Short mmCIF file of C-alpha atoms and ligand atoms in Angstrom, two decimals:
data_model
loop_
_atom_site.label_atom_id
_atom_site.label_comp_id
_atom_site.label_asym_id
_atom_site.label_seq_id
_atom_site.Cartn_x
_atom_site.Cartn_y
_atom_site.Cartn_z
CA MET K 200 16.84 19.87 -14.10
CA ARG K 201 17.26 17.51 -11.13
CA GLN K 202 17.79 13.74 -11.39
CA THR K 203 17.18 11.37 -9.55
CA ASP K 204 18.98 8.38 -9.95
CA HIS K 205 19.49 4.58 -9.15
CA PHE K 206 21.01 4.32 -5.38
CA ILE K 207 23.18 1.13 -5.65
CA VAL K 208 26.22 0.15 -3.77
CA GLY K 209 29.48 0.81 -5.71
CA GLY K 210 29.33 3.79 -7.38
CA PRO K 211 27.15 5.55 -10.12
CA ALA K 212 25.32 3.18 -11.99
CA GLY K 213 26.61 4.36 -15.69
CA GLU K 214 24.47 6.84 -17.83
CA ALA K 215 21.15 6.19 -18.11
CA SER K 216 19.76 5.53 -21.34
CA ARG K 217 16.36 6.19 -20.50
CA PHE K 218 14.54 8.43 -18.68
CA GLY K 219 10.81 9.43 -17.46
CA ASP K 220 9.11 12.95 -16.17
CA ILE K 221 8.78 14.11 -13.09
CA PHE K 222 5.57 15.99 -12.93
CA ASP K 223 4.86 19.71 -10.55
CA PRO K 224 1.21 18.38 -10.33
CA ASN K 225 0.54 21.84 -8.85
CA SER K 226 2.01 23.49 -12.23
CA GLY K 227 1.90 20.29 -14.59
CA ALA K 228 5.43 21.81 -15.66
CA VAL K 229 8.07 18.49 -15.98
CA GLN K 230 10.34 19.42 -12.54
CA GLY K 231 12.73 16.58 -12.87
CA ARG K 232 13.48 13.40 -14.80
CA VAL K 233 14.20 9.33 -13.03
CA ALA K 234 16.27 7.47 -14.68
CA LEU K 235 14.85 4.33 -15.93
CA GLY K 236 17.27 0.76 -15.36
CA ASP K 237 17.31 -1.82 -17.35
CA ALA K 238 18.27 -5.63 -16.58
CA ALA K 239 22.93 -4.24 -16.29
CA VAL K 240 21.71 -2.29 -13.66
CA LEU K 241 19.46 -4.74 -11.70
CA ASP K 242 22.61 -6.91 -11.94
CA ARG K 243 24.54 -4.41 -9.94
CA ALA K 244 21.81 -3.62 -6.94
CA VAL K 245 21.67 -7.33 -7.29
CA ALA K 246 25.72 -8.79 -6.76
CA ALA K 247 25.70 -6.36 -4.11
CA ALA K 248 23.06 -7.40 -2.21
CA GLN K 249 24.22 -10.66 -2.67
CA ALA K 250 27.59 -9.60 -0.97
CA ALA K 251 26.02 -8.10 2.38
CA GLN K 252 23.66 -9.87 2.88
CA PRO K 253 24.73 -13.27 4.73
CA GLY K 254 27.35 -10.64 7.35
CA TRP K 255 23.12 -8.47 7.96
CA ALA K 256 21.18 -11.54 8.18
CA ALA K 257 24.05 -12.77 11.21
CA THR K 258 23.82 -9.39 12.78
CA ASN K 259 21.41 -10.62 16.16
CA PRO K 260 18.20 -9.07 15.87
CA GLN K 261 18.84 -6.76 18.80
CA ARG K 262 21.17 -5.16 16.26
CA ARG K 263 18.63 -4.52 13.08
CA ALA K 264 16.22 -3.48 16.24
CA ARG K 265 18.40 -0.73 16.86
CA VAL K 266 19.29 0.22 13.50
CA MET K 267 15.02 -0.04 13.27
CA PHE K 268 15.28 2.81 16.59
CA GLU K 269 17.79 5.09 14.81
CA PHE K 270 16.07 5.10 11.22
CA LYS K 271 12.92 5.89 13.03
CA ARG K 272 15.02 9.19 15.06
CA LEU K 273 16.22 10.46 11.67
CA VAL K 274 13.19 9.94 9.90
CA GLU K 275 11.22 12.33 12.25
CA ALA K 276 14.12 14.64 12.25
CA ASN K 277 13.82 15.32 8.14
CA MET K 278 9.84 14.83 8.10
CA ASP K 279 9.47 18.43 7.22
CA GLU K 280 11.93 17.78 4.30
CA LEU K 281 10.36 14.27 3.21
CA ALA K 282 6.82 15.89 3.20
CA HIS K 283 7.65 18.41 0.79
CA MET K 284 9.73 16.29 -1.22
CA LEU K 285 6.75 13.69 -1.48
CA SER K 286 3.56 16.20 -1.54
CA SER K 287 6.27 18.04 -5.31
CA GLU K 288 5.92 15.17 -6.74
CA HIS K 289 2.81 13.60 -5.24
CA GLY K 290 0.76 16.52 -5.40
CA LYS K 291 -1.12 15.91 -2.15
CA VAL K 292 -0.98 18.32 0.28
CA ILE K 293 1.67 18.13 3.02
CA ALA K 294 -0.29 17.30 5.97
CA ASP K 295 -1.08 13.74 4.28
CA SER K 296 1.98 13.33 3.26
CA LYS K 297 2.85 13.63 7.05
CA GLY K 298 0.23 11.10 7.43
CA ASP K 299 2.01 9.16 4.73
CA ILE K 300 5.15 8.89 6.02
CA GLN K 301 3.75 8.34 9.83
CA ARG K 302 1.95 5.62 8.71
CA GLY K 303 4.88 4.47 7.16
CA LEU K 304 7.10 4.86 10.31
CA GLU K 305 4.47 2.79 12.39
CA VAL K 306 5.48 -0.40 10.52
CA ILE K 307 9.47 0.50 11.19
CA GLU K 308 8.19 0.68 14.92
CA PHE K 309 6.86 -3.03 14.59
CA CYS K 310 10.31 -3.83 13.27
CA CYS K 311 12.00 -2.57 16.28
CA GLY K 312 10.57 -5.12 18.27
CA ILE K 313 11.63 -7.79 15.09
CA PRO K 314 13.83 -10.04 18.28
CA HIS K 315 10.03 -10.69 19.96
CA VAL K 316 8.62 -12.21 16.34
CA LEU K 317 11.14 -13.79 14.99
CA LYS K 318 11.69 -15.93 18.23
CA GLY K 319 10.65 -19.55 17.28
CA GLU K 320 8.99 -22.99 18.92
CA TYR K 321 10.21 -25.15 20.47
CA THR K 322 8.78 -29.26 21.82
CA GLN K 323 11.05 -30.62 24.06
CA GLY K 324 10.43 -35.15 24.27
CA ALA K 325 8.63 -34.80 20.60
CA GLY K 326 9.61 -38.39 21.03
CA PRO K 327 12.68 -40.59 22.89
CA GLY K 328 15.23 -37.89 23.66
CA ILE K 329 14.22 -36.01 20.25
CA ASP K 330 13.42 -32.74 20.47
CA VAL K 331 12.17 -29.79 17.52
CA TYR K 332 12.20 -26.57 17.08
CA SER K 333 11.58 -24.17 13.96
CA MET K 334 13.22 -20.66 13.28
CA ARG K 335 12.40 -18.58 10.56
CA GLN K 336 15.10 -17.31 8.21
CA PRO K 337 15.24 -14.09 6.25
CA ILE K 338 14.50 -15.55 1.77
CA GLY K 339 17.90 -13.91 1.44
CA ILE K 340 17.22 -10.70 -1.63
CA GLY K 341 14.02 -9.54 -1.80
CA ALA K 342 12.15 -6.66 -4.03
CA GLY K 343 9.39 -4.05 -3.64
CA ILE K 344 7.53 -2.80 -6.58
CA THR K 345 5.91 0.12 -5.37
CA PRO K 346 2.62 2.65 -6.49
CA PHE K 347 2.72 6.48 -7.19
CA ASN K 348 -0.14 7.44 -4.86
CA PHE K 349 2.03 6.47 -1.16
CA PRO K 350 5.40 6.93 -1.69
CA ALA K 351 6.32 6.42 1.72
CA MET K 352 4.58 4.01 3.44
CA ILE K 353 4.55 1.81 1.08
CA PRO K 354 8.02 1.39 1.02
CA LEU K 355 7.97 1.63 4.73
CA TRP K 356 5.70 -1.66 5.02
CA MET K 357 7.92 -3.85 2.90
CA SER K 358 11.20 -2.43 3.34
CA GLY K 359 10.67 -2.06 7.28
CA VAL K 360 9.82 -5.86 7.35
CA ALA K 361 12.48 -7.59 4.47
CA ILE K 362 14.74 -5.61 6.12
CA ALA K 363 14.20 -6.81 9.74
CA VAL K 364 14.08 -10.07 9.28
CA GLY K 365 17.27 -10.09 7.22
CA ASN K 366 16.87 -9.42 4.06
CA ALA K 367 18.92 -7.85 1.46
CA PHE K 368 15.83 -5.11 -0.08
CA ILE K 369 15.71 -3.66 -3.55
CA ILE K 370 12.78 -0.80 -4.11
CA LYS K 371 11.60 0.10 -6.72
CA PRO K 372 9.48 3.08 -6.74
CA SER K 373 6.61 4.30 -9.27
CA GLU K 374 8.71 6.59 -11.58
CA ARG K 375 5.92 9.26 -11.38
CA ASP K 376 7.40 10.41 -7.99
CA PRO K 377 10.51 8.55 -7.24
CA SER K 378 12.70 10.82 -5.08
CA VAL K 379 10.90 9.63 -1.76
CA PRO K 380 12.22 6.43 -1.35
CA VAL K 381 15.37 6.96 -2.67
CA ARG K 382 15.69 9.63 0.55
CA LEU K 383 14.46 7.31 2.74
CA ALA K 384 17.26 4.99 1.88
CA GLU K 385 19.75 6.80 1.89
CA LEU K 386 18.43 7.71 6.12
CA PHE K 387 18.75 3.83 6.07
CA ILE K 388 22.27 4.05 5.92
CA GLU K 389 22.37 6.58 7.77
CA ALA K 390 20.96 4.89 10.77
CA GLY K 391 23.73 2.12 10.15
CA LEU K 392 22.31 -0.24 7.70
CA PRO K 393 25.38 -1.56 6.04
CA GLU K 394 25.56 -0.45 2.15
CA GLY K 395 24.07 -2.75 -0.29
CA ILE K 396 21.07 -4.11 2.24
CA CYS K 397 18.54 -1.44 1.24
CA GLN K 398 18.71 -0.17 -2.31
CA VAL K 399 16.67 1.75 -4.82
CA VAL K 400 15.95 0.60 -8.45
CA HIS K 401 13.77 2.98 -10.57
CA GLY K 402 12.31 2.09 -13.98
CA ASP K 403 8.68 1.01 -15.79
CA LYS K 404 8.36 -2.47 -17.36
CA GLU K 405 11.35 -3.53 -18.47
CA MET K 406 13.15 -2.87 -14.52
CA VAL K 407 9.81 -4.55 -13.18
CA ASP K 408 10.24 -7.93 -15.92
CA ALA K 409 14.11 -7.86 -14.70
CA ILE K 410 12.57 -8.06 -10.97
CA LEU K 411 10.16 -11.08 -12.41
CA ASP K 412 12.79 -12.88 -13.97
CA HIS K 413 16.24 -12.96 -11.38
CA PRO K 414 16.80 -15.96 -10.41
CA ALA K 415 18.36 -14.39 -7.18
CA ILE K 416 15.19 -12.47 -6.09
CA GLY K 417 12.99 -15.10 -3.94
CA ALA K 418 10.54 -13.17 -3.10
CA VAL K 419 8.72 -10.07 -4.52
CA SER K 420 6.13 -7.78 -2.66
CA PHE K 421 3.91 -5.68 -4.96
CA VAL K 422 1.61 -2.87 -4.74
CA GLY K 423 -0.39 -1.26 -7.46
CA SER K 424 -3.24 -1.42 -9.94
CA SER K 425 -4.72 -4.88 -10.74
CA ASP K 426 -4.29 -6.17 -13.83
CA ILE K 427 -0.56 -5.07 -13.41
CA ALA K 428 -0.72 -6.36 -10.26
CA HIS K 429 -1.56 -9.24 -11.79
CA TYR K 430 0.66 -10.31 -14.20
CA VAL K 431 3.55 -9.68 -11.80
CA TYR K 432 1.77 -12.30 -9.75
CA ASN K 433 1.57 -15.33 -12.28
CA ARG K 434 5.21 -14.15 -13.36
CA GLY K 435 6.27 -13.69 -10.70
CA VAL K 436 5.27 -17.31 -9.21
CA ALA K 437 6.16 -18.74 -12.52
CA ASN K 438 9.15 -18.03 -12.09
CA GLY K 439 9.42 -19.48 -8.77
CA LYS K 440 9.75 -16.37 -5.93
CA ARG K 441 7.34 -16.16 -3.37
CA VAL K 442 4.89 -13.26 -5.38
CA GLN K 443 2.72 -11.23 -2.57
CA ALA K 444 0.42 -8.46 -5.21
CA MET K 445 -1.94 -5.77 -3.63
CA GLY K 446 -3.94 -4.34 -6.71
CA GLY K 447 -7.16 -1.64 -6.76
CA ALA K 448 -10.43 -1.00 -5.24
CA LYS K 449 -13.36 -0.34 -4.99
CA ASN K 450 -14.49 0.37 -1.68
CA HIS K 451 -17.73 1.31 -0.78
CA GLY K 452 -19.22 3.05 2.38
CA ILE K 453 -23.29 1.87 3.72
CA VAL K 454 -25.56 3.91 5.56
CA MET K 455 -27.54 2.82 7.98
CA PRO K 456 -30.76 4.90 8.69
CA ASP K 457 -29.78 5.47 12.89
CA ALA K 458 -26.05 5.93 11.41
CA ASP K 459 -24.79 9.40 12.94
CA LEU K 460 -25.18 11.68 9.73
CA ASP K 461 -23.20 14.64 10.60
CA GLN K 462 -20.76 12.14 11.26
CA VAL K 463 -21.47 10.58 8.40
CA VAL K 464 -20.47 13.54 5.91
CA ASN K 465 -17.44 14.79 7.91
CA ASP K 466 -16.02 11.10 7.56
CA LEU K 467 -17.44 10.78 3.79
CA THR K 468 -15.69 14.00 2.71
CA GLY K 469 -12.15 13.52 3.66
CA ALA K 470 -12.78 9.69 2.90
CA ALA K 471 -14.03 9.89 -0.68
CA PHE K 472 -11.98 13.01 -2.03
CA GLY K 473 -9.69 13.42 0.45
CA SER K 474 -5.67 12.88 -1.67
CA ALA K 475 -7.92 13.30 -4.37
CA GLY K 476 -9.21 10.24 -3.50
CA GLU K 477 -6.28 8.75 -4.41
CA ARG K 478 -6.67 6.52 -1.95
CA CYS K 479 -6.41 2.75 -2.26
CA MET K 480 -8.50 2.82 1.29
CA ALA K 481 -10.66 5.30 -0.08
CA LEU K 482 -14.74 5.48 -0.06
CA PRO K 483 -16.09 6.52 -3.56
CA VAL K 484 -18.84 4.19 -3.46
CA VAL K 485 -21.82 5.50 -0.68
CA VAL K 486 -24.96 3.22 0.06
CA PRO K 487 -27.62 4.78 1.92
CA VAL K 488 -29.69 2.33 2.87
CA GLY K 489 -33.60 3.54 2.35
CA ASP K 490 -34.67 6.24 0.38
CA ALA K 491 -34.85 8.86 3.10
CA THR K 492 -31.65 8.51 4.29
CA ALA K 493 -30.51 8.54 0.49
CA GLU K 494 -32.17 12.28 0.99
CA ALA K 495 -31.03 13.39 4.25
CA LEU K 496 -27.20 12.37 3.14
CA LYS K 497 -27.76 13.74 -0.40
CA ALA K 498 -29.20 16.66 1.27
CA LYS K 499 -26.03 17.12 4.13
CA LEU K 500 -23.36 15.71 1.34
CA ILE K 501 -24.00 18.90 -1.07
CA PRO K 502 -22.95 22.05 0.89
CA ALA K 503 -20.13 20.07 2.65
CA ILE K 504 -19.01 18.61 -0.66
CA GLU K 505 -19.34 22.49 -1.67
CA LYS K 506 -17.30 24.00 1.26
CA LEU K 507 -13.98 21.83 0.06
CA LYS K 508 -11.24 23.41 -0.74
CA VAL K 509 -8.77 22.63 -3.22
CA GLY K 510 -5.16 23.82 -3.55
CA VAL K 511 -2.34 23.60 -3.72
CA SER K 512 -0.27 21.06 -1.59
CA THR K 513 1.49 23.17 0.09
CA ASP K 514 -1.76 25.42 0.65
CA PRO K 515 -2.28 24.72 4.65
CA ASP K 516 -6.01 25.36 3.89
CA ALA K 517 -6.86 23.02 1.02
CA HIS K 518 -8.47 20.13 1.98
CA TYR K 519 -6.98 17.95 -1.20
CA GLY K 520 -4.58 19.07 -4.49
CA PRO K 521 -4.30 17.89 -7.65
CA VAL K 522 -3.71 14.27 -9.03
CA VAL K 523 -0.98 13.02 -9.98
CA THR K 524 -0.36 13.51 -14.10
CA ALA K 525 -2.08 15.22 -17.11
CA ALA K 526 -2.90 11.64 -17.77
CA HIS K 527 -4.86 10.54 -14.42
CA LYS K 528 -6.72 14.15 -14.60
CA ALA K 529 -7.95 13.12 -18.25
CA LYS K 530 -8.80 9.37 -17.17
CA VAL K 531 -10.65 10.59 -13.86
CA GLU K 532 -12.54 13.37 -16.09
CA GLY K 533 -13.49 10.57 -19.22
CA TRP K 534 -14.59 8.01 -16.19
CA ILE K 535 -17.20 11.17 -14.53
CA GLN K 536 -18.41 11.74 -19.10
CA THR K 537 -19.21 7.88 -18.46
CA CYS K 538 -21.03 7.42 -15.86
CA ILE K 539 -22.79 10.82 -16.77
CA ASP K 540 -23.68 8.66 -19.94
CA GLU K 541 -24.70 5.48 -17.97
CA GLY K 542 -27.23 7.45 -16.65
CA ALA K 543 -26.48 8.77 -13.01
CA GLU K 544 -27.65 12.17 -11.85
CA LEU K 545 -24.77 13.85 -11.76
CA VAL K 546 -25.36 16.03 -8.53
CA VAL K 547 -21.70 18.11 -8.10
CA ASP K 548 -19.99 18.47 -11.52
CA GLY K 549 -15.78 19.13 -10.84
CA ARG K 550 -14.62 19.35 -14.55
CA GLY K 551 -12.89 22.35 -15.35
CA PHE K 552 -12.42 23.21 -12.31
CA THR K 553 -8.83 25.56 -12.60
CA LEU K 554 -7.46 27.45 -10.17
CA GLN K 555 -5.60 31.02 -10.33
CA GLY K 556 -2.22 31.22 -10.95
CA HIS K 557 -1.84 27.44 -11.64
CA GLU K 558 -4.15 27.13 -14.40
CA ASN K 559 -1.84 24.48 -15.92
CA GLY K 560 -1.85 21.77 -12.72
CA PHE K 561 -3.83 18.45 -12.91
CA PHE K 562 -6.79 19.62 -10.45
CA VAL K 563 -9.93 17.87 -10.58
CA GLY K 564 -12.87 19.32 -8.70
CA PRO K 565 -15.66 17.68 -5.96
CA THR K 566 -17.66 15.36 -7.98
CA LEU K 567 -21.07 13.99 -6.74
CA PHE K 568 -23.30 11.09 -8.49
CA ASP K 569 -26.71 9.94 -7.16
CA HIS K 570 -28.64 6.93 -8.29
CA VAL K 571 -26.09 4.99 -9.78
CA THR K 572 -26.50 1.36 -10.63
CA THR K 573 -24.31 -1.85 -10.38
CA ASP K 574 -25.17 -2.40 -13.71
CA MET K 575 -22.59 0.60 -15.15
CA GLN K 576 -18.91 0.48 -16.09
CA SER K 577 -18.32 3.46 -14.00
CA TYR K 578 -19.45 1.77 -10.98
CA LYS K 579 -17.73 -1.82 -11.75
CA GLU K 580 -14.50 -0.14 -11.79
CA GLU K 581 -11.86 2.01 -9.28
CA ILE K 582 -12.16 5.52 -10.87
CA PHE K 583 -9.05 7.03 -8.18
CA GLY K 584 -9.95 10.04 -8.65
CA PRO K 585 -12.18 12.89 -6.59
CA VAL K 586 -15.30 11.45 -7.47
CA LEU K 587 -18.66 9.84 -5.27
CA GLN K 588 -21.20 7.51 -6.14
CA MET K 589 -24.37 6.74 -4.42
CA VAL K 590 -25.53 3.23 -5.22
CA ARG K 591 -29.30 3.69 -3.45
CA ALA K 592 -29.94 -0.23 -1.12
CA ALA K 593 -33.59 -0.70 0.04
CA ASP K 594 -32.82 -2.58 2.76
CA PHE K 595 -29.50 -3.71 4.79
CA GLU K 596 -29.23 -7.02 2.66
CA THR K 597 -28.88 -5.51 -1.11
CA ALA K 598 -26.70 -2.80 1.09
CA LEU K 599 -24.53 -5.83 2.28
CA SER K 600 -24.73 -7.20 -1.15
CA LEU K 601 -23.55 -4.72 -2.80
CA PRO K 602 -19.51 -4.90 -1.89
CA THR K 603 -19.10 -8.43 -1.54
CA LYS K 604 -20.19 -9.47 -5.04
CA HIS K 605 -18.01 -6.29 -6.50
CA GLN K 606 -14.91 -7.33 -7.99
CA TYR K 607 -12.67 -5.45 -5.71
CA GLY K 608 -13.01 -6.95 -1.87
CA ASN K 609 -10.11 -3.89 -0.72
CA GLY K 610 -12.31 -2.13 2.14
CA VAL K 611 -15.50 -1.85 3.22
CA ALA K 612 -17.45 0.41 5.99
CA ILE K 613 -20.09 0.57 7.73
CA PHE K 614 -22.16 3.71 9.18
CA THR K 615 -24.70 2.77 12.23
CA ARG K 616 -25.49 2.59 16.33
CA ASN K 617 -26.62 -1.10 15.61
CA GLY K 618 -24.17 -3.02 17.05
CA HIS K 619 -26.25 -6.16 15.60
CA ALA K 620 -26.30 -4.99 12.28
CA ALA K 621 -22.12 -4.08 12.92
CA ARG K 622 -21.27 -7.44 13.30
CA GLU K 623 -23.50 -9.21 10.78
CA PHE K 624 -21.14 -6.16 8.30
CA ALA K 625 -18.55 -7.74 9.41
CA ALA K 626 -19.16 -11.21 9.80
CA ARG K 627 -20.51 -11.79 6.51
CA VAL K 628 -18.97 -9.74 4.14
CA ASN K 629 -16.47 -10.85 1.32
CA VAL K 630 -13.72 -8.18 1.72
CA GLY K 631 -10.61 -8.06 3.56
CA MET K 632 -10.48 -4.98 5.85
CA VAL K 633 -13.78 -3.96 7.89
CA GLY K 634 -14.19 -0.65 9.26
CA VAL K 635 -17.28 -0.08 11.83
CA ASN K 636 -18.04 3.76 11.82
CA VAL K 637 -14.49 4.13 10.85
CA PRO K 638 -14.32 5.69 6.53
CA ILE K 639 -10.47 4.39 6.74
CA PRO K 640 -10.15 1.34 7.84
CA VAL K 641 -6.22 1.17 7.70
CA PRO K 642 -4.56 -1.88 10.36
CA VAL K 643 -2.27 -0.78 12.55
CA ALA K 644 1.39 -1.67 11.59
CA TYR K 645 0.93 -5.01 14.12
CA HIS K 646 -2.10 -6.23 12.24
CA THR K 647 -1.95 -6.80 9.10
CA PHE K 648 -2.76 -5.07 5.74
CA GLY K 649 -4.59 -7.00 2.18
CA GLY K 650 -7.78 -7.28 0.53
CA TRP K 651 -9.17 -9.84 -1.00
CA LYS K 652 -11.01 -10.67 -4.98
CA ARG K 653 -9.26 -8.61 -6.82
CA SER K 654 -7.86 -6.23 -4.62
CA ALA K 655 -4.77 -9.24 -4.12
CA PHE K 656 -3.20 -12.26 -5.51
CA GLY K 657 -1.53 -14.77 -2.99
CA ASP K 658 -1.99 -15.06 0.17
CA THR K 659 0.31 -13.33 2.31
CA ASN K 660 -0.54 -9.46 3.97
CA GLN K 661 1.38 -7.09 4.36
CA HIS K 662 3.22 -6.25 7.74
CA GLY K 663 2.11 -7.51 11.10
CA MET K 664 3.07 -11.21 11.34
CA GLU K 665 2.09 -11.80 8.23
CA GLY K 666 5.18 -9.28 6.47
CA VAL K 667 6.87 -11.19 8.92
CA LYS K 668 6.05 -14.53 7.53
CA PHE K 669 6.42 -13.75 3.86
CA TRP K 670 9.44 -12.08 4.19
CA THR K 671 10.68 -15.41 6.36
CA LYS K 672 11.03 -19.39 5.48
CA VAL K 673 10.52 -21.13 8.16
CA LYS K 674 12.75 -24.52 9.11
CA THR K 675 12.56 -27.24 11.71
CA VAL K 676 14.61 -29.36 13.51
CA THR K 677 14.23 -32.84 14.12
CA ALA K 678 17.18 -33.33 16.84
CA ARG K 679 18.21 -35.75 19.19
CA TRP K 680 22.04 -36.17 21.36
CA PRO K 681 21.85 -40.32 21.63
CA ASP K 682 23.50 -40.79 25.17
CA GLY K 683 26.53 -43.13 24.12
CA SER K 684 26.72 -44.16 28.40
CA LEU K 685 23.10 -45.63 28.22
CA ASP K 686 22.24 -49.00 27.59
CA GLY K 687 21.90 -49.44 23.35
CA GLY K 688 24.72 -47.16 23.51
CA ASN K 689 25.17 -45.45 19.77
CA ALA K 690 22.77 -47.72 18.00
CA PHE K 691 20.61 -45.22 15.72
CA VAL K 692 17.41 -46.33 16.36
CA ILE K 693 14.49 -45.05 14.39
CA PRO K 694 12.44 -42.62 16.72
CA THR K 695 8.84 -43.25 16.71
CA MET K 696 6.14 -40.49 18.33
CA GLY K 697 4.72 -43.04 20.08
P1 LIG F 335 0.48 0.38 -11.81
O1 LIG F 335 -0.31 -0.47 -11.08
O2 LIG F 335 0.18 1.54 -12.69
O3 LIG F 335 2.13 0.71 -10.62
C1 LIG F 335 2.15 0.28 -9.91
C2 LIG F 335 3.81 0.41 -10.06
O4 LIG F 335 3.85 -0.85 -11.16
C3 LIG F 335 4.77 0.69 -10.73
O5 LIG F 335 6.08 0.98 -10.07
C4 LIG F 335 4.45 0.90 -11.94
O6 LIG F 335 6.28 1.60 -12.56
C5 LIG F 335 4.58 -0.85 -12.69
N1 LIG F 335 4.12 -1.00 -12.91
C6 LIG F 335 3.32 0.15 -14.23
N2 LIG F 335 2.41 -0.36 -15.87
C7 LIG F 335 3.09 -1.59 -15.62
C8 LIG F 335 3.92 -2.68 -16.44
N3 LIG F 335 2.79 -2.99 -17.79
N4 LIG F 335 4.25 -3.61 -16.06
C9 LIG F 335 4.92 -3.96 -15.10
N5 LIG F 335 4.69 -3.22 -13.79
C10 LIG F 335 3.94 -1.69 -14.44
O7 LIG F 335 -0.19 2.13 -9.98
P2 LIG F 335 -0.32 3.39 -9.86
O8 LIG F 335 -1.05 3.92 -10.32
O9 LIG F 335 1.18 3.56 -9.43
O10 LIG F 335 -1.19 3.43 -8.10
C11 LIG F 335 -2.65 2.99 -8.42
C12 LIG F 335 -2.78 2.15 -8.32
O11 LIG F 335 -2.53 1.10 -6.74
C13 LIG F 335 -4.58 2.06 -8.00
O12 LIG F 335 -5.10 0.58 -8.68
C14 LIG F 335 -4.46 1.71 -6.15
O13 LIG F 335 -5.98 0.42 -5.82
C15 LIG F 335 -3.55 0.80 -6.41
N6 LIG F 335 -3.20 0.23 -4.63
C16 LIG F 335 -3.21 -0.69 -3.81
C17 LIG F 335 -3.08 -0.78 -2.42
C18 LIG F 335 -3.29 -2.30 -2.09
O14 LIG F 335 -3.13 -2.02 -0.89
N7 LIG F 335 -4.39 -2.99 -2.93
C19 LIG F 335 -2.61 0.19 -2.24
C20 LIG F 335 -2.60 1.70 -3.01
C21 LIG F 335 -2.39 2.19 -3.77
#
């Protein structure tokens, strides 16, 4: 059976005493196992990181950027292998896996320009004979803890920026699909990164706690579900670390009466059901404004949903594949039942879906509910599956209030031809990332990714300049070079800014 091990400098990590199963979501069978590490494994990774990091930080930023260029080339050259590995453990279709890798590579492209963004600030003559300058220095050792749903993109968000600015980085991927991050770390070394600067440790809560408690780790970036994000944030901050912790989501798509409904249906089917709904920027809630909009949208949505092809992840015609585990399938189907029990109208039922020849795969058919209301638990909580809930709103203000009042505030979209409505919406909605006629508004790499409310704990986003700020500390130098030949000699005078 295939085994995914830690990727640590200094030889084998020792025989693991605990392992986790890695499933093939298409067949439902166990296809491998992953070593589950502990504090001793982490200590070894930290020791290697401590040995390597000062040299890497002292490497000039242009040389560090060259590693990023070469890494990007290598990932592109290995795209097919990586995408197949990713799909086989996650279940998303190959095209989605390539998208997962590509969006991560865009952050690496941003990191190719790291010398430019690391330039500090300088003020000449801040006082008499005094200059002030600031520089950004790496934290030292950073760690990333990542979810199952983007096993390439999210590790690349974190590792790219953390490493490019001069840190050593240790990643703890999801134990459900842990193999791609190991392959990426191997490619980093092949690209010229010194050993010890990018390492991978595997594990569950035991390893997460070891990371949060380790005194040598200065910053932790987490992405996953909200309760765990909150826990990670609190424990990491209590231990004096810098922590950013991204959590769950329940993103709304507002459909104004003037929207192009064919476009909306196309966007919604991709955004609600693509990747089996296992995206933190999916659109699992649609909010048509007015009953006429709701009826017209529903009439177009039903046939579009019925045409979706659910298939194995290697099927090039499949729109989406299985969900990640049997437990997750049971959870999604449980939420469908809850939504029925709460009184919503089940329009398309995806439960009990089986694929011939893959009867034990973790498939869930696309599901549509109408007349979902804001008091329902199935509306308040994240389902994270191929389930679209329609919540009807009487007018713009009501529609705006729904994502604004929801506990999550990751992404939101408005579909309209009215620029004023779109502008008002973007300005007033209480959500971190907004799409205007863009269903999945994941910002490009040189902007920054992050939600609001229970979708993110901490105040710094992923990648872009926010990422650079997260992975660096600012040092400000106030310098005076007295000239002994001038009147006053070397006598020190406390400078004033006047
Ligand atoms: P998860 O919270 O179960 O796991 C995330 C990480 O936490 C994993 O590495 C896991 O090993 C670890 N972990 C699990 N249980 C733990 C515990 N009790 N204590 C400490 N660590 C623990 O999340 P998931 O199911 O892998 O991923 C899906 C979730 O991630 C969804 O809620 C989704 O919305 C969210 N997500 C958010 C974003 C974002 O940017 N906001 C992006 C992607 C995914």
